[in-house]
Coordinates of C-alpha atoms in Angstrom, one line a residue:
X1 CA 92.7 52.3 -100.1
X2 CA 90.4 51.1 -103.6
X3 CA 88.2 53.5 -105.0
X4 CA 84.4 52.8 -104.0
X5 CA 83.4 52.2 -107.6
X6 CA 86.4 50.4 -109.2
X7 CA 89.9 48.9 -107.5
X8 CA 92.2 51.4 -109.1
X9 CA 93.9 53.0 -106.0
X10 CA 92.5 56.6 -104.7
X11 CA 93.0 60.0 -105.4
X12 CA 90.4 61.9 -104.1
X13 CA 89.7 61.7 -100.5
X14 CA 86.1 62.1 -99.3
X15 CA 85.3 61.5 -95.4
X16 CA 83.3 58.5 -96.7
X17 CA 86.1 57.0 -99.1
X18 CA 87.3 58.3 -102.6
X19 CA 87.3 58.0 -105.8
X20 CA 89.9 57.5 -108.5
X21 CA 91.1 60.0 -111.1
X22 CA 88.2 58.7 -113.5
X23 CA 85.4 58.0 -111.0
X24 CA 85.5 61.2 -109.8
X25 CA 85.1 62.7 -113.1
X26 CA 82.1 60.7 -113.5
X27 CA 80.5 61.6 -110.4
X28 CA 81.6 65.2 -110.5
X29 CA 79.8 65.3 -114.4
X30 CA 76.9 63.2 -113.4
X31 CA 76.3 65.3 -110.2
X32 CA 76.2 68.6 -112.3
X33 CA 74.3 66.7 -115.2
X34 CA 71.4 65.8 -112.7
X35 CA 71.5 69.7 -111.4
X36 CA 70.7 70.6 -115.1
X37 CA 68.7 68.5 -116.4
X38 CA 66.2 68.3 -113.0
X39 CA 65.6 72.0 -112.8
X40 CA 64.7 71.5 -116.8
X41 CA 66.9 75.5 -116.9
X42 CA 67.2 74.7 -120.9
X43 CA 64.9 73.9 -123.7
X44 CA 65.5 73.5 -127.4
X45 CA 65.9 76.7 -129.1
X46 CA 66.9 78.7 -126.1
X47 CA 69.4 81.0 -125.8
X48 CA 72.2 81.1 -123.6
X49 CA 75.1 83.4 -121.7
X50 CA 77.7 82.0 -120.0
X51 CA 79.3 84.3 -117.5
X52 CA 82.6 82.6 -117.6
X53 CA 85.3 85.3 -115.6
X54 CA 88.5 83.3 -116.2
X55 CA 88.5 82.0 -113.1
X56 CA 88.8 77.7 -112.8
X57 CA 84.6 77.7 -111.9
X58 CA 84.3 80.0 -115.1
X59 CA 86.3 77.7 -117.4
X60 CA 85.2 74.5 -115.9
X61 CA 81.5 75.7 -116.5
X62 CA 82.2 76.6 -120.3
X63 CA 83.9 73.2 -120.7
X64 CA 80.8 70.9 -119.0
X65 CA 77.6 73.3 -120.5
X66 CA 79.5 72.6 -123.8
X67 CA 79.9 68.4 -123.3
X68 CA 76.6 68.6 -121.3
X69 CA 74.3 70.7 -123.7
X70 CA 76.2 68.8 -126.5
X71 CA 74.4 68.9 -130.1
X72 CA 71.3 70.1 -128.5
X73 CA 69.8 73.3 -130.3
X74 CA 70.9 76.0 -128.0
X75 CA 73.0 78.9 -128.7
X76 CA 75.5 79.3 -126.1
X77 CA 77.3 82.7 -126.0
X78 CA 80.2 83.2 -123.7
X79 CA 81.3 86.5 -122.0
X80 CA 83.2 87.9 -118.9
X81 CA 80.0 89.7 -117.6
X82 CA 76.3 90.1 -118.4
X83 CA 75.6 93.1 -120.6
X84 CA 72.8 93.0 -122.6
X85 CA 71.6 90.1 -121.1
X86 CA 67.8 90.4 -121.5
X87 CA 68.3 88.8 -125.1
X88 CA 68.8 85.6 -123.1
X89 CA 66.6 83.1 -121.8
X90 CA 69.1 82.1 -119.4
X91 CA 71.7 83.4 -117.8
X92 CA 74.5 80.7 -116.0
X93 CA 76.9 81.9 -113.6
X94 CA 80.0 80.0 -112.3
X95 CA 78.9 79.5 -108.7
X96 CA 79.7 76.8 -106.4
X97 CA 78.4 75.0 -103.3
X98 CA 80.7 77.4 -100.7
X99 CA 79.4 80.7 -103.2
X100 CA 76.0 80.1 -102.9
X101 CA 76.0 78.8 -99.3
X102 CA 78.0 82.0 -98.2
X103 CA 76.5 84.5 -100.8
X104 CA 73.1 83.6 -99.4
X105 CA 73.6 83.2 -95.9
X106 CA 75.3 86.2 -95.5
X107 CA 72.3 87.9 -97.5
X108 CA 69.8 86.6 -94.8
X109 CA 72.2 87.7 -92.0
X110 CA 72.4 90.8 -93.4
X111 CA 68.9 91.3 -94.9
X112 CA 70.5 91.9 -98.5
X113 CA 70.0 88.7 -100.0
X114 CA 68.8 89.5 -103.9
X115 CA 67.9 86.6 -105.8
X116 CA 67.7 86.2 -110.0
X117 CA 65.3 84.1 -111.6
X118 CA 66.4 83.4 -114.7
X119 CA 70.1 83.0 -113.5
X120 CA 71.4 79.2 -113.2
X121 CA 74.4 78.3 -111.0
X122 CA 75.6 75.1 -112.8
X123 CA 78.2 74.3 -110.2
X124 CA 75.8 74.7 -107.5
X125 CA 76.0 71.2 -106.7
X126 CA 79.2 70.8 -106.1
X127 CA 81.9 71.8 -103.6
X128 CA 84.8 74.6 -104.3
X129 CA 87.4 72.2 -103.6
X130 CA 85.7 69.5 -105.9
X131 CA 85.9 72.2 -108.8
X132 CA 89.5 72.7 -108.3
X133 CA 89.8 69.0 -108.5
X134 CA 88.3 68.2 -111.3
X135 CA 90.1 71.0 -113.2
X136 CA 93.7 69.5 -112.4
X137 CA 92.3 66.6 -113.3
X138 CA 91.3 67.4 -116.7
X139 CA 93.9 70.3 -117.6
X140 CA 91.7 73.0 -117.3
X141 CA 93.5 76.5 -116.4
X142 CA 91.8 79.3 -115.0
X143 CA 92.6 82.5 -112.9
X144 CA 93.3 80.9 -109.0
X145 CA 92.3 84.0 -106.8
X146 CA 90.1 84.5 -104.1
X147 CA 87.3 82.5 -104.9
X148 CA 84.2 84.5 -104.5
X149 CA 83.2 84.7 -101.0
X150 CA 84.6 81.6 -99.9
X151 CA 85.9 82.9 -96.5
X152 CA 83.4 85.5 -95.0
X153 CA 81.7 83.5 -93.1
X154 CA 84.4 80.8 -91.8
X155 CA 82.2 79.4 -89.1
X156 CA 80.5 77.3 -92.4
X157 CA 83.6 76.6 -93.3
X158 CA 84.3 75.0 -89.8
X159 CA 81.0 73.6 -90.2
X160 CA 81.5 71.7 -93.3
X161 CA 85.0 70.1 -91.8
X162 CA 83.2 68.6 -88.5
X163 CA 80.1 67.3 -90.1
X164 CA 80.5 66.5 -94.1
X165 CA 77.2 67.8 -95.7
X166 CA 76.9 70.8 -93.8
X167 CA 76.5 73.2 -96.9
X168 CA 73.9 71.1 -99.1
X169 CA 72.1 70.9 -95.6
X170 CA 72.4 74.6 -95.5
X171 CA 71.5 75.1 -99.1
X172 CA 68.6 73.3 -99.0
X173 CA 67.3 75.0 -95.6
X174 CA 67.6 79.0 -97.4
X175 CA 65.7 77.3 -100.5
X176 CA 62.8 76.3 -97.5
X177 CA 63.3 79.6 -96.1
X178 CA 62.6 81.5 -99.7
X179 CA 59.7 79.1 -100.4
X180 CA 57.7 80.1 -96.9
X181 CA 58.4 83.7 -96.8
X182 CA 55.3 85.8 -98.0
X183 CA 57.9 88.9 -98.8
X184 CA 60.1 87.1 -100.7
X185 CA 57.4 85.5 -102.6
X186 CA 56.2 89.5 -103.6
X187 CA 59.8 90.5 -104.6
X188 CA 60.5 88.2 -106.7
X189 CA 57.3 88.0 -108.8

């Protein structure tokens, strides 16, 4: 099987086709560019803390807010956790797809969910397995434990593996769910 943007052979599998080592690095950057640049999270002159934990999401989100934010005036600080972080405009965790899905659903479940404004998931867009791709791809170490709460609620899991799209589906329903709830609304301002 060809890759469905060039004819090099494939080496990431998707439902729908796959991609070859350097198509998916294009789609995996371009998909986490687009996340960044359409929630406009960043302007000139802010600054910036990067949570990054050691773990592979940690270190692949220091290596693309680096090539991403580039030679843009920002100051970037990097740190295992967020103390002292009201000196920072911003505030970027290294969250996936299957984080956020879970970490939120389960929140609703349980009537716990507790939302940040001013904290940006950069890998939001894109799945656990994809981040784990893309770092053996481009050499990029990190601490492989349990990754976040990728396995409390295994029915999404399931979910995901009989219809692809399940999670950004899911996703995008708890963002409706936030905008039309009057309480949440008063929380969070």
């Amino acid at each position: 099987m060809n890759c469905v943007k060039c004819t090099a052979p494939v080496t990431v599998s998707y439902k729908t086709g796959g991609f070859c080592d350097g198509c998916f690095v294009e789609s995996f950057e371009k998909r986490v560019r687009q996340s960044i640049w359409s929630q406009q999270w960043v302007r000139p002159g802010d600054r910036v803390l990067l949570i990054n934990d050691g773990s592979v999401e940690g270190q692949v989100s220091e290596r693309l807010l680096r090539q991403i934010l580039g030679s843009m005036p920002v100051t970037v600080d990097v740190r295992a956790e967020g103390t002292d972080s009201a000196q920072y405009q911003r505030i970027i965790v290294p969250t996936d797809l299957d984080d956020e899905v879970q970490m939120r659903f389960a929140g609703v479940l349980n009537g716990t969910e507790e939302r940040m404004a001013d904290v940006v998931k950069l890998l939001v867009g894109v799945q656990d397995w994809e981040v784990k791709e893309y770092a053996k791809i481009k050499g990029i170490l990190g601490v492989h434990g349990p990754s976040g709460t990728s396995d409390t609620i295994p029915l999404i899991t399931k979910m995901e593996a009989r219809i692809p799209g399940s999670k950004f589906a899911l996703l995008r329903a708890l963002d409706e769910w936030d905008a039309c709830d009057p309480e949440r609304k008063k929380s969070d301002s």
